[in-house]
JSON list of C-alpha atoms and ligand atoms in Angstrom, two decimals:
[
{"chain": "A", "resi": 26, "resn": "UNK", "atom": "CA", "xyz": [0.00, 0.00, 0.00]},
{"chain": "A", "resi": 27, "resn": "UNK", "atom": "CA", "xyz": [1.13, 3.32, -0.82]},
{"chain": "A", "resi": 28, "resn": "UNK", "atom": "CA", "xyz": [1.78, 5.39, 1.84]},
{"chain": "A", "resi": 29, "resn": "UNK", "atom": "CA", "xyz": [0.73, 9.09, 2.95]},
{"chain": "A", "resi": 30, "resn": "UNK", "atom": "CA", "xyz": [2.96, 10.99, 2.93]},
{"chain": "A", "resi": 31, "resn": "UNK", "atom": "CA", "xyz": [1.31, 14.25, 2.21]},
{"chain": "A", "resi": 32, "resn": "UNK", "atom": "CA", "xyz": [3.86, 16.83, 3.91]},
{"chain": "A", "resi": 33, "resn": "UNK", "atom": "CA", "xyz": [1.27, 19.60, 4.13]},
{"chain": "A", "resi": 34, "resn": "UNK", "atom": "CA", "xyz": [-0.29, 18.83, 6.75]},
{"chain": "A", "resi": 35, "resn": "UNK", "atom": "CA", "xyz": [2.51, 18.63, 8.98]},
{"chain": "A", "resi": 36, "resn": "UNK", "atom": "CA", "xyz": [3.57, 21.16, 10.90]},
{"chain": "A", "resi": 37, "resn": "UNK", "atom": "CA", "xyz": [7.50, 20.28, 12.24]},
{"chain": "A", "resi": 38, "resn": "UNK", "atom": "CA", "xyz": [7.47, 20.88, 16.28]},
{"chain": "A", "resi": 39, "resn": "UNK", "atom": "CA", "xyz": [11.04, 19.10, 16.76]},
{"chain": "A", "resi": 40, "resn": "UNK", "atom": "CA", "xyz": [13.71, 18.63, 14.72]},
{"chain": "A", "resi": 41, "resn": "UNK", "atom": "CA", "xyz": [15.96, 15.33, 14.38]},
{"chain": "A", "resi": 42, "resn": "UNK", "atom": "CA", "xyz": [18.76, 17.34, 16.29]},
{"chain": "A", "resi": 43, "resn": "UNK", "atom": "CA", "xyz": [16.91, 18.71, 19.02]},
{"chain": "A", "resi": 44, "resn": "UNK", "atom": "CA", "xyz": [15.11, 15.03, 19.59]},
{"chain": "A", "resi": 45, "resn": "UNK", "atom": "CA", "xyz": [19.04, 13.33, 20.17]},
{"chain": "A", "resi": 46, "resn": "UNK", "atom": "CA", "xyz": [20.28, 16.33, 22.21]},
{"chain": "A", "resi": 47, "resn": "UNK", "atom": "CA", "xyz": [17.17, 15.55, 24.69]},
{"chain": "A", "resi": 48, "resn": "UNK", "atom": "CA", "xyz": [17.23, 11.69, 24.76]},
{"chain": "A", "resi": 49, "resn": "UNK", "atom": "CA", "xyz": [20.55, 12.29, 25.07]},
{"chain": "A", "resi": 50, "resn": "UNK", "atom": "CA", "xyz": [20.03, 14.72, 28.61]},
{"chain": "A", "resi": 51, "resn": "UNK", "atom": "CA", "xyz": [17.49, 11.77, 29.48]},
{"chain": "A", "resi": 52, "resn": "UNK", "atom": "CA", "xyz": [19.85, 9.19, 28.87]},
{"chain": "A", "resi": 53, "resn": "UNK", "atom": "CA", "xyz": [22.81, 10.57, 31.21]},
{"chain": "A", "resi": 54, "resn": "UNK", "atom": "CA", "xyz": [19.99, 11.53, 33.95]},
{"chain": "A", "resi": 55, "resn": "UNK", "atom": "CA", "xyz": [18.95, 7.40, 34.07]},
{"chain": "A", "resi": 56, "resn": "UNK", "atom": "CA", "xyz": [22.49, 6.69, 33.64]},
{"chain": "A", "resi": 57, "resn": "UNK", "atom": "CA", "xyz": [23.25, 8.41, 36.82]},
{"chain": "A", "resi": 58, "resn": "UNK", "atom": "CA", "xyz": [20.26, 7.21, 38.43]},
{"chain": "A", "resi": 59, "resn": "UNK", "atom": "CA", "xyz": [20.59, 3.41, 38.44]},
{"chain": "A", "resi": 60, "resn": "UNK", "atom": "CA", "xyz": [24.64, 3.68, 38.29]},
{"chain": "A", "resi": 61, "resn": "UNK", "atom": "CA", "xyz": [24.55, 0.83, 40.75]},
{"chain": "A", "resi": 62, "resn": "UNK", "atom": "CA", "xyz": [21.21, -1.14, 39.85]},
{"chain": "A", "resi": 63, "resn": "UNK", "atom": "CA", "xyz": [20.54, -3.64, 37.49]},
{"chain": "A", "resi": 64, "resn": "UNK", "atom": "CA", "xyz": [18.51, -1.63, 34.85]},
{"chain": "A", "resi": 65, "resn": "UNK", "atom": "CA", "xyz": [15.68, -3.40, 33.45]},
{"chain": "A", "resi": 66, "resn": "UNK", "atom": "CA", "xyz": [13.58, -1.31, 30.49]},
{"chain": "A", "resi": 67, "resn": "UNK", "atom": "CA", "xyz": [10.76, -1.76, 28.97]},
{"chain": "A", "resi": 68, "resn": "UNK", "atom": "CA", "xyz": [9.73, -0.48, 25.69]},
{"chain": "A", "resi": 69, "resn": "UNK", "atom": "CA", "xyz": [5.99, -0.15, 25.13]},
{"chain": "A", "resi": 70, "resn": "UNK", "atom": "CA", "xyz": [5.43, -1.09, 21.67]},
{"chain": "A", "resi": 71, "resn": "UNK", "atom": "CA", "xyz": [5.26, -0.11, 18.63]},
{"chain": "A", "resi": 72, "resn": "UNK", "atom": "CA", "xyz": [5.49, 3.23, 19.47]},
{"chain": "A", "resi": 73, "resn": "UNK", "atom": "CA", "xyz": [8.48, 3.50, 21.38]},
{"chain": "A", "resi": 74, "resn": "UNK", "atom": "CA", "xyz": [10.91, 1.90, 18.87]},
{"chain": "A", "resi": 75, "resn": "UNK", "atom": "CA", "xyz": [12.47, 4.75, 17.91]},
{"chain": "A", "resi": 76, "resn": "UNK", "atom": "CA", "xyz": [13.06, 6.29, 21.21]},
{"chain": "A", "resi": 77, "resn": "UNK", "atom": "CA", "xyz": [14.22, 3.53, 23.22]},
{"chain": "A", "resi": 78, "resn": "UNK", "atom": "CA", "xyz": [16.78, 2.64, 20.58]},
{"chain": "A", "resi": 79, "resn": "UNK", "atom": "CA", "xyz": [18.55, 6.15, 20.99]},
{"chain": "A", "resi": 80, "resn": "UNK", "atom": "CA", "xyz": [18.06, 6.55, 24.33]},
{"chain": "A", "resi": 81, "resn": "UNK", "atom": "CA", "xyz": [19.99, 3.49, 25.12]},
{"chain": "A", "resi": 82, "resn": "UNK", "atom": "CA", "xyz": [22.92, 3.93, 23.00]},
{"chain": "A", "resi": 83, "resn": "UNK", "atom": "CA", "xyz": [23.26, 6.77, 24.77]},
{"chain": "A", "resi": 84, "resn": "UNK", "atom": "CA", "xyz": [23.45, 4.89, 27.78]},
{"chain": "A", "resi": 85, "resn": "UNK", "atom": "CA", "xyz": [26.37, 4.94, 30.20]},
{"chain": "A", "resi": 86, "resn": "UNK", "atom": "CA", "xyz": [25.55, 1.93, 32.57]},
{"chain": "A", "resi": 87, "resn": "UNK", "atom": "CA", "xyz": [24.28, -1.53, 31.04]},
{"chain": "A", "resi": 88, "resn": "UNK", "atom": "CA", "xyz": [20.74, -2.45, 30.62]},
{"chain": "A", "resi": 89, "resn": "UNK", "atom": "CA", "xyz": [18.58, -5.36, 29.94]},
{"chain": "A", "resi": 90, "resn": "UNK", "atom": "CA", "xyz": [15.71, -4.87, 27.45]},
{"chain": "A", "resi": 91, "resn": "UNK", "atom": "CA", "xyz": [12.50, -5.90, 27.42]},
{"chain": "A", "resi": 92, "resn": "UNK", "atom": "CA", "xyz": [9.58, -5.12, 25.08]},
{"chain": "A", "resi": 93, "resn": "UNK", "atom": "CA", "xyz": [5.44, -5.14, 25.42]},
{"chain": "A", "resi": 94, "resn": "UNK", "atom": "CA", "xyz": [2.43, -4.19, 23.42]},
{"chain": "A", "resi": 95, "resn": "UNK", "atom": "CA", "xyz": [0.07, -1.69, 24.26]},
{"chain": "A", "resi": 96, "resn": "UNK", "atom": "CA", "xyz": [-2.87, -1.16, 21.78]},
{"chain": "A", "resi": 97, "resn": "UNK", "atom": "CA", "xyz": [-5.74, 1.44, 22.24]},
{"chain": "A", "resi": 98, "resn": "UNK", "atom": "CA", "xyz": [-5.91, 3.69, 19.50]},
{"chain": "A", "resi": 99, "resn": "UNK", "atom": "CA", "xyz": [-7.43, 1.48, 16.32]},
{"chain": "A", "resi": 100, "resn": "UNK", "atom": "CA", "xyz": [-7.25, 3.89, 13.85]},
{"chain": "A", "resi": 101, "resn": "UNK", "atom": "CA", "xyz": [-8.70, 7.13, 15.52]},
{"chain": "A", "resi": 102, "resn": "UNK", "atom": "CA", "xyz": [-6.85, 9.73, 16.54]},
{"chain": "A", "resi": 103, "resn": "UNK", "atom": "CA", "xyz": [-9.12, 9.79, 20.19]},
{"chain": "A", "resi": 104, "resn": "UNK", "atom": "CA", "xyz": [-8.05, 6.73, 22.21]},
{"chain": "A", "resi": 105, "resn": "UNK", "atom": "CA", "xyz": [-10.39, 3.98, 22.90]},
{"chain": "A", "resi": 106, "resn": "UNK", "atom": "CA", "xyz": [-10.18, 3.59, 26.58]},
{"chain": "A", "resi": 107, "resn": "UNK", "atom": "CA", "xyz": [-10.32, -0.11, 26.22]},
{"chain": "A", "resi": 108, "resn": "UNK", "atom": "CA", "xyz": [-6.10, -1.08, 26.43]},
{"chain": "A", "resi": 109, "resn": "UNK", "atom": "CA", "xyz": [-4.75, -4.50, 25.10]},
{"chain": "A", "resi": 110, "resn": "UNK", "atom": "CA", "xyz": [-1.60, -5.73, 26.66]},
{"chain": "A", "resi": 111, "resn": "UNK", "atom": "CA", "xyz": [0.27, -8.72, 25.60]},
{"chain": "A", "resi": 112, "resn": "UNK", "atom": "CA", "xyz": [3.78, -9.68, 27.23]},
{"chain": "A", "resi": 113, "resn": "UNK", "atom": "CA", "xyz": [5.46, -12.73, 28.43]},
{"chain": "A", "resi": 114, "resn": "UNK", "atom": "CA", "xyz": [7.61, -10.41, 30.86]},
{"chain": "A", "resi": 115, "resn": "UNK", "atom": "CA", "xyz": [9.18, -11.67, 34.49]},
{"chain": "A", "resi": 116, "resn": "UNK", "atom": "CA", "xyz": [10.38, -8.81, 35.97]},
{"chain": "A", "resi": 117, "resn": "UNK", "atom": "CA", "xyz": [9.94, -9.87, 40.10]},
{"chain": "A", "resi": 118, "resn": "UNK", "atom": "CA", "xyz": [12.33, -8.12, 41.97]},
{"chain": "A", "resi": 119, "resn": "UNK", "atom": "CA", "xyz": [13.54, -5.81, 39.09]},
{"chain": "A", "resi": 120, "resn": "UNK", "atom": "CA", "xyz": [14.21, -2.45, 38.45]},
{"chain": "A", "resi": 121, "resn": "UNK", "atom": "CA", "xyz": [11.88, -1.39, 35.94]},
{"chain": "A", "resi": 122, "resn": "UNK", "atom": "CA", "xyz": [11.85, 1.50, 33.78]},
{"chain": "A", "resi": 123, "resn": "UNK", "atom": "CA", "xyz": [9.06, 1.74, 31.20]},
{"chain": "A", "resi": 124, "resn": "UNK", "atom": "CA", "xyz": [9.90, 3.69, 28.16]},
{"chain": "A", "resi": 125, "resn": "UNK", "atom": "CA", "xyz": [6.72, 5.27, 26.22]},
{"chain": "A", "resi": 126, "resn": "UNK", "atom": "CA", "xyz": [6.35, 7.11, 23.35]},
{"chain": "A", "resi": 127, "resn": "UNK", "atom": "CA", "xyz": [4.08, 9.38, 24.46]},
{"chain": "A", "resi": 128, "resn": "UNK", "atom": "CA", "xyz": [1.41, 9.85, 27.44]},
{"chain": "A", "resi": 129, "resn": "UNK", "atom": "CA", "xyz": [-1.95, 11.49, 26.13]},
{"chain": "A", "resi": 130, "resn": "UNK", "atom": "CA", "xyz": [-4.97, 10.22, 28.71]},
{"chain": "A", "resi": 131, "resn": "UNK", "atom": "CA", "xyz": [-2.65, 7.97, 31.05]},
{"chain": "A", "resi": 132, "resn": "UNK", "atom": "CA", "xyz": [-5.04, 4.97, 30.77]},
{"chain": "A", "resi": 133, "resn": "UNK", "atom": "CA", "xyz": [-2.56, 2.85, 28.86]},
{"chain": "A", "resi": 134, "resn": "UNK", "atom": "CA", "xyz": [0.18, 3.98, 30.56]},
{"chain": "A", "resi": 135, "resn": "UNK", "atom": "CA", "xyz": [-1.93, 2.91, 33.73]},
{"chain": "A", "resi": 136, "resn": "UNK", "atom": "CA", "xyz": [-3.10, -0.33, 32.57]},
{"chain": "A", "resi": 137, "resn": "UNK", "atom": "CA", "xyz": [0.78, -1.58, 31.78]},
{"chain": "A", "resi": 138, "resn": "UNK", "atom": "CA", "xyz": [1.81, -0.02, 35.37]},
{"chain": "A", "resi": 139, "resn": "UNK", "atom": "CA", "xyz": [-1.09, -2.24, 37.08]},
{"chain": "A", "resi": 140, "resn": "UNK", "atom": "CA", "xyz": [-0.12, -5.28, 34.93]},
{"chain": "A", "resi": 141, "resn": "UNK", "atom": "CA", "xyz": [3.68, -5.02, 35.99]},
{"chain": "A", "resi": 142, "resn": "UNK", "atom": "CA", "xyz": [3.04, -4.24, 39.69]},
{"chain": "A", "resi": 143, "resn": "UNK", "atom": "CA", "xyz": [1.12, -7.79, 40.11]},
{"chain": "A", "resi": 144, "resn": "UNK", "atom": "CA", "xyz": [5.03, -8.80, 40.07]},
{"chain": "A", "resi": 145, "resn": "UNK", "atom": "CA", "xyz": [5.92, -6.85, 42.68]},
{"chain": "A", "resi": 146, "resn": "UNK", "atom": "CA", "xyz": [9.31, -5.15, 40.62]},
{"chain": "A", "resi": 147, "resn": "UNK", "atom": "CA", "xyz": [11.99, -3.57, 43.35]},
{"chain": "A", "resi": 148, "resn": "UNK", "atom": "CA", "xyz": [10.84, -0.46, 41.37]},
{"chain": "A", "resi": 149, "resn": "UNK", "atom": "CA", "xyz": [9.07, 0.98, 38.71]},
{"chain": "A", "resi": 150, "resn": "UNK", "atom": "CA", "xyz": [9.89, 4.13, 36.38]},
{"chain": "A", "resi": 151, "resn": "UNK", "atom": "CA", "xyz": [8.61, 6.38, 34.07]},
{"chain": "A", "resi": 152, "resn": "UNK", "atom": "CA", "xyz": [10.50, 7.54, 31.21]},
{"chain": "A", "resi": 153, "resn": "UNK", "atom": "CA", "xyz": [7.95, 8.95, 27.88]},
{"chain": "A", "resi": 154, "resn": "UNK", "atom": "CA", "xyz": [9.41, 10.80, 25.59]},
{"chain": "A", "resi": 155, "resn": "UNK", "atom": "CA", "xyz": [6.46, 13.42, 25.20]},
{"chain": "A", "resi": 156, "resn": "UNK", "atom": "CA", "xyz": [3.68, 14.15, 27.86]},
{"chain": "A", "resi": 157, "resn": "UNK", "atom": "CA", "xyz": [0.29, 15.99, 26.65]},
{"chain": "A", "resi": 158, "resn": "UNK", "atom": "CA", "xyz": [-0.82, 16.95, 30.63]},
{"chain": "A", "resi": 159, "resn": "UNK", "atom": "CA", "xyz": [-3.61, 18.95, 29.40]},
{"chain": "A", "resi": 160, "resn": "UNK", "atom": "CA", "xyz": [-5.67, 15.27, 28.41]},
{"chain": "A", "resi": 161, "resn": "UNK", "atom": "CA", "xyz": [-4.60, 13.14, 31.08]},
{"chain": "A", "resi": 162, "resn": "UNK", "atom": "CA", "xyz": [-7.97, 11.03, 32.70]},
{"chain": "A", "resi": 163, "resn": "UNK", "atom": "CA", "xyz": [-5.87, 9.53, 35.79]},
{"chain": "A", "resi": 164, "resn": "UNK", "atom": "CA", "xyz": [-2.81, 10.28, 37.82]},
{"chain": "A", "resi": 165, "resn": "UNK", "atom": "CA", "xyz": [0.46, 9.43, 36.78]},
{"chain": "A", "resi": 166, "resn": "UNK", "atom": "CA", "xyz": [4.09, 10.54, 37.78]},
{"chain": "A", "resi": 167, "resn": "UNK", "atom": "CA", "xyz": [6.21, 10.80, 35.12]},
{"chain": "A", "resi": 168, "resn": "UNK", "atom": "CA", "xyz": [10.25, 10.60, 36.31]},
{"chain": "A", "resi": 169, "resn": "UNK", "atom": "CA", "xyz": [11.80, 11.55, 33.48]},
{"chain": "A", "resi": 170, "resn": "UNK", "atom": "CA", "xyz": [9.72, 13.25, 30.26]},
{"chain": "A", "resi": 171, "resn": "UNK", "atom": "CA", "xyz": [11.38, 14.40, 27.23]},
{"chain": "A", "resi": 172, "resn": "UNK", "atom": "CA", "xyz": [8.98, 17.72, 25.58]},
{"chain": "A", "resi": 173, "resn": "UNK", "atom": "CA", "xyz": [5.77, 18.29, 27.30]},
{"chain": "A", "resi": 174, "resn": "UNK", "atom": "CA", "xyz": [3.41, 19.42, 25.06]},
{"chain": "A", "resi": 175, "resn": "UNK", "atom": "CA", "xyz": [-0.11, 20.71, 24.48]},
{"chain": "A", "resi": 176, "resn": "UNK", "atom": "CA", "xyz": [-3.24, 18.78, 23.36]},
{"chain": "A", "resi": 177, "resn": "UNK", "atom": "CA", "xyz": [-2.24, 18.30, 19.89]},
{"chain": "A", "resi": 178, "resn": "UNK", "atom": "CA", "xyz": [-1.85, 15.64, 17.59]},
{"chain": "A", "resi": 179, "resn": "UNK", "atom": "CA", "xyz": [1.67, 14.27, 16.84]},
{"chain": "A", "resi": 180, "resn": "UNK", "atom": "CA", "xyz": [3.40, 11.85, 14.54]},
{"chain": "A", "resi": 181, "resn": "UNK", "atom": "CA", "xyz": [6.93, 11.00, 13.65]},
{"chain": "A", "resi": 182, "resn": "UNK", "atom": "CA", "xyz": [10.10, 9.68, 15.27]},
{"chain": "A", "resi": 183, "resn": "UNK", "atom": "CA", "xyz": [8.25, 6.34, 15.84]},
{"chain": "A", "resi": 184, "resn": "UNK", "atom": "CA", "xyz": [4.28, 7.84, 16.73]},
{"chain": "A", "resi": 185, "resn": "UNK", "atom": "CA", "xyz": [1.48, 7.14, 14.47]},
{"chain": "A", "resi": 186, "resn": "UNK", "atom": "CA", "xyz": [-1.52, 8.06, 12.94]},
{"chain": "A", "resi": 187, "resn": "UNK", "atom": "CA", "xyz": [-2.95, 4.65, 11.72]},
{"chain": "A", "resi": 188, "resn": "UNK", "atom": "CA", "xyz": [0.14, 3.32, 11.26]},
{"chain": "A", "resi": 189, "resn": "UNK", "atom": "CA", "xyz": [1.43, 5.71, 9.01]},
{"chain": "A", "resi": 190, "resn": "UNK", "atom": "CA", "xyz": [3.97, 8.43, 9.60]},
{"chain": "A", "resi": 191, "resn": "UNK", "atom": "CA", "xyz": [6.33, 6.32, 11.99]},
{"chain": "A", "resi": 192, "resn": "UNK", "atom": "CA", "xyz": [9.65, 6.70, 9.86]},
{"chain": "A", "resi": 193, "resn": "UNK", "atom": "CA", "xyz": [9.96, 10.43, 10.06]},
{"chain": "A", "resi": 194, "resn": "UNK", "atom": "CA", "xyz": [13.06, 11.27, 11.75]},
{"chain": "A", "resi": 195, "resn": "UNK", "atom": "CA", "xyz": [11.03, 14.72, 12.98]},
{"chain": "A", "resi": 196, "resn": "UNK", "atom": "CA", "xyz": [7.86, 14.74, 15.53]},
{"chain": "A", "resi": 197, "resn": "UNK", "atom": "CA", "xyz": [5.31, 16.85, 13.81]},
{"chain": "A", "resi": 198, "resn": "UNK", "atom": "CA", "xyz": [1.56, 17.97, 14.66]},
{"chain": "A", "resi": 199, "resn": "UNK", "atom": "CA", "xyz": [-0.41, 16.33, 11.91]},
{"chain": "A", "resi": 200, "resn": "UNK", "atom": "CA", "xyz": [-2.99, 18.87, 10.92]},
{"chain": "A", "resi": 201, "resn": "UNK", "atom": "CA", "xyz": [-6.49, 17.53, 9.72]},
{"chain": "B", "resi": 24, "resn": "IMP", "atom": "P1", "xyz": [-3.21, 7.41, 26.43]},
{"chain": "B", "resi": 24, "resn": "IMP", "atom": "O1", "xyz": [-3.64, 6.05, 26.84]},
{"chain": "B", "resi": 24, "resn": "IMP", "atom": "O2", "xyz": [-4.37, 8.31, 26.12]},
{"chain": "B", "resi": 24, "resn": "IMP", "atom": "O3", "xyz": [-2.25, 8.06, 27.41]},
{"chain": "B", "resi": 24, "resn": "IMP", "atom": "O4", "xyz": [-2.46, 7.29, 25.04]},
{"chain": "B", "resi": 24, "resn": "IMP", "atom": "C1", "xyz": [-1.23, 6.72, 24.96]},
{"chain": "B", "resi": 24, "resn": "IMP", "atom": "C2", "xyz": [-0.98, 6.11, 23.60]},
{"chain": "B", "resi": 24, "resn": "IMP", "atom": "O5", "xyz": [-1.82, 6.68, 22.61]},
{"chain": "B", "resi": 24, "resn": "IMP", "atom": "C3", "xyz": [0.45, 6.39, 23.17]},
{"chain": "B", "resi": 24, "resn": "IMP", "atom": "O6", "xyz": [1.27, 5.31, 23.50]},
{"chain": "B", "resi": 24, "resn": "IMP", "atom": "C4", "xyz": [0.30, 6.56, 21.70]},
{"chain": "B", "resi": 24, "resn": "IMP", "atom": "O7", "xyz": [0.45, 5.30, 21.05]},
{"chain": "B", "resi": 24, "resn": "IMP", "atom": "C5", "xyz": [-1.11, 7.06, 21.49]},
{"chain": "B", "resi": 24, "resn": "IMP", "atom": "N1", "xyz": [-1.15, 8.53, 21.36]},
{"chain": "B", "resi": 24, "resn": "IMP", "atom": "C6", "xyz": [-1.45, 9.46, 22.28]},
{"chain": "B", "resi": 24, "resn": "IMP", "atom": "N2", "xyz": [-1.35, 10.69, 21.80]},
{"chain": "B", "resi": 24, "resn": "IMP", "atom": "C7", "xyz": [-0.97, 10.56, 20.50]},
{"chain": "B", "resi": 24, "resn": "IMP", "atom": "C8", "xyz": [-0.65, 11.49, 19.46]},
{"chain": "B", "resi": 24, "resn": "IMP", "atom": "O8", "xyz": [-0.70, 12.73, 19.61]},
{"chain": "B", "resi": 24, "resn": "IMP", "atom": "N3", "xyz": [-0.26, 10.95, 18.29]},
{"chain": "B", "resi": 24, "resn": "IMP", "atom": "C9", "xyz": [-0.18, 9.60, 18.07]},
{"chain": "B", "resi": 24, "resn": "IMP", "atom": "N4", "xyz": [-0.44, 8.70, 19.02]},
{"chain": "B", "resi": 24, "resn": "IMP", "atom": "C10", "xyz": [-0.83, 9.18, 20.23]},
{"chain": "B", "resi": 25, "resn": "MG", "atom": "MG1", "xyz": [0.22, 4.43, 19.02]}
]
């Protein structure tokens, strides 16, 4: 299928360059931070590809790595509220760090944090690379947040809109 790539209607909020020199800040923050713990992250898929694989190159401790899926969206740009997870993870007694693309309404973010905690982890992070406080629906600290942004609706640098867009090395608002 071909895909849309119809530059008009997007509006570049960060470029490739300021993205790496902020994952980058991130990265030597959680560096710091688990110097002497066993680092276990978690990428919430698919968004968070893109992110995670910077973020821990720029990594100055080692780290395990760990993926699960989160779906809510479909193919509408307002989520769902119903979240599907799907893992196979065993992180008792780890140091977890989940790594999200971005945080919009905080319900999937929530639903992955009450799945993990059944495990009882020895603790459990935040890291997203962009929040959107204005929307959230439930209460979440964030420890470590790349760009916080208004209510607006982004793509690139790994985010979607219906599966398109994912490849752009930018994050741009993707005007109707
Ligand atoms: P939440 O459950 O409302 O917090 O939404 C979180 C998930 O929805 C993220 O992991 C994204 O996959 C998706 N999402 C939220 N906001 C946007 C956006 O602006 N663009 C694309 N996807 C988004
Ligand atoms: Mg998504």
């Amino acid at each position: 299928m071909k895909k849309d790539s119809d530059s008009s209607k997007l509006h570049e909020l960060y470029s490739s360059e300021e993205i790496k020199k902020r994952v980058q800040e991130l990265s030597f923050a959680i560096s710091n931070d688990y110097v002497n713990r066993e680092l276990n992250i978690v990428g919430i898929l698919k968004g968070a590809f893109i992110f995670l694989a910077d973020l821990v190159r720029f990594l100055t401790i080692p780290c395990y790595i760990h993926f699960l899926r989160a779906s809510s969206y479909g193919c509408q740009k307002i989520t769902s509220g119903q979240v599907e997870i799907q893992h196979t993870l065993n992180l008792a007694g780890k140091h977890i760090l989940l790594v999200e693309d971005i945080i919009d309404t905080g319900l999937t973010l929530n639903s992955v944090i009450n799945e993990l905690r059944i495990q009882h982890p020895a603790s459990l992070k935040i890291c997203s690379l962009l929040d959107k406080p204005a929307a959230r629906k439930t209460s979440i600290k964030v420890d470590y947040t790349g760009f916080t942004i208004s209510d607006k609706f982004v793509v690139g640098y790994g985010i979607d809109f219906s599966e398109h867009y994912r490849e752009l090395p930018y994050i741009a608002e993707l005007k109707n």
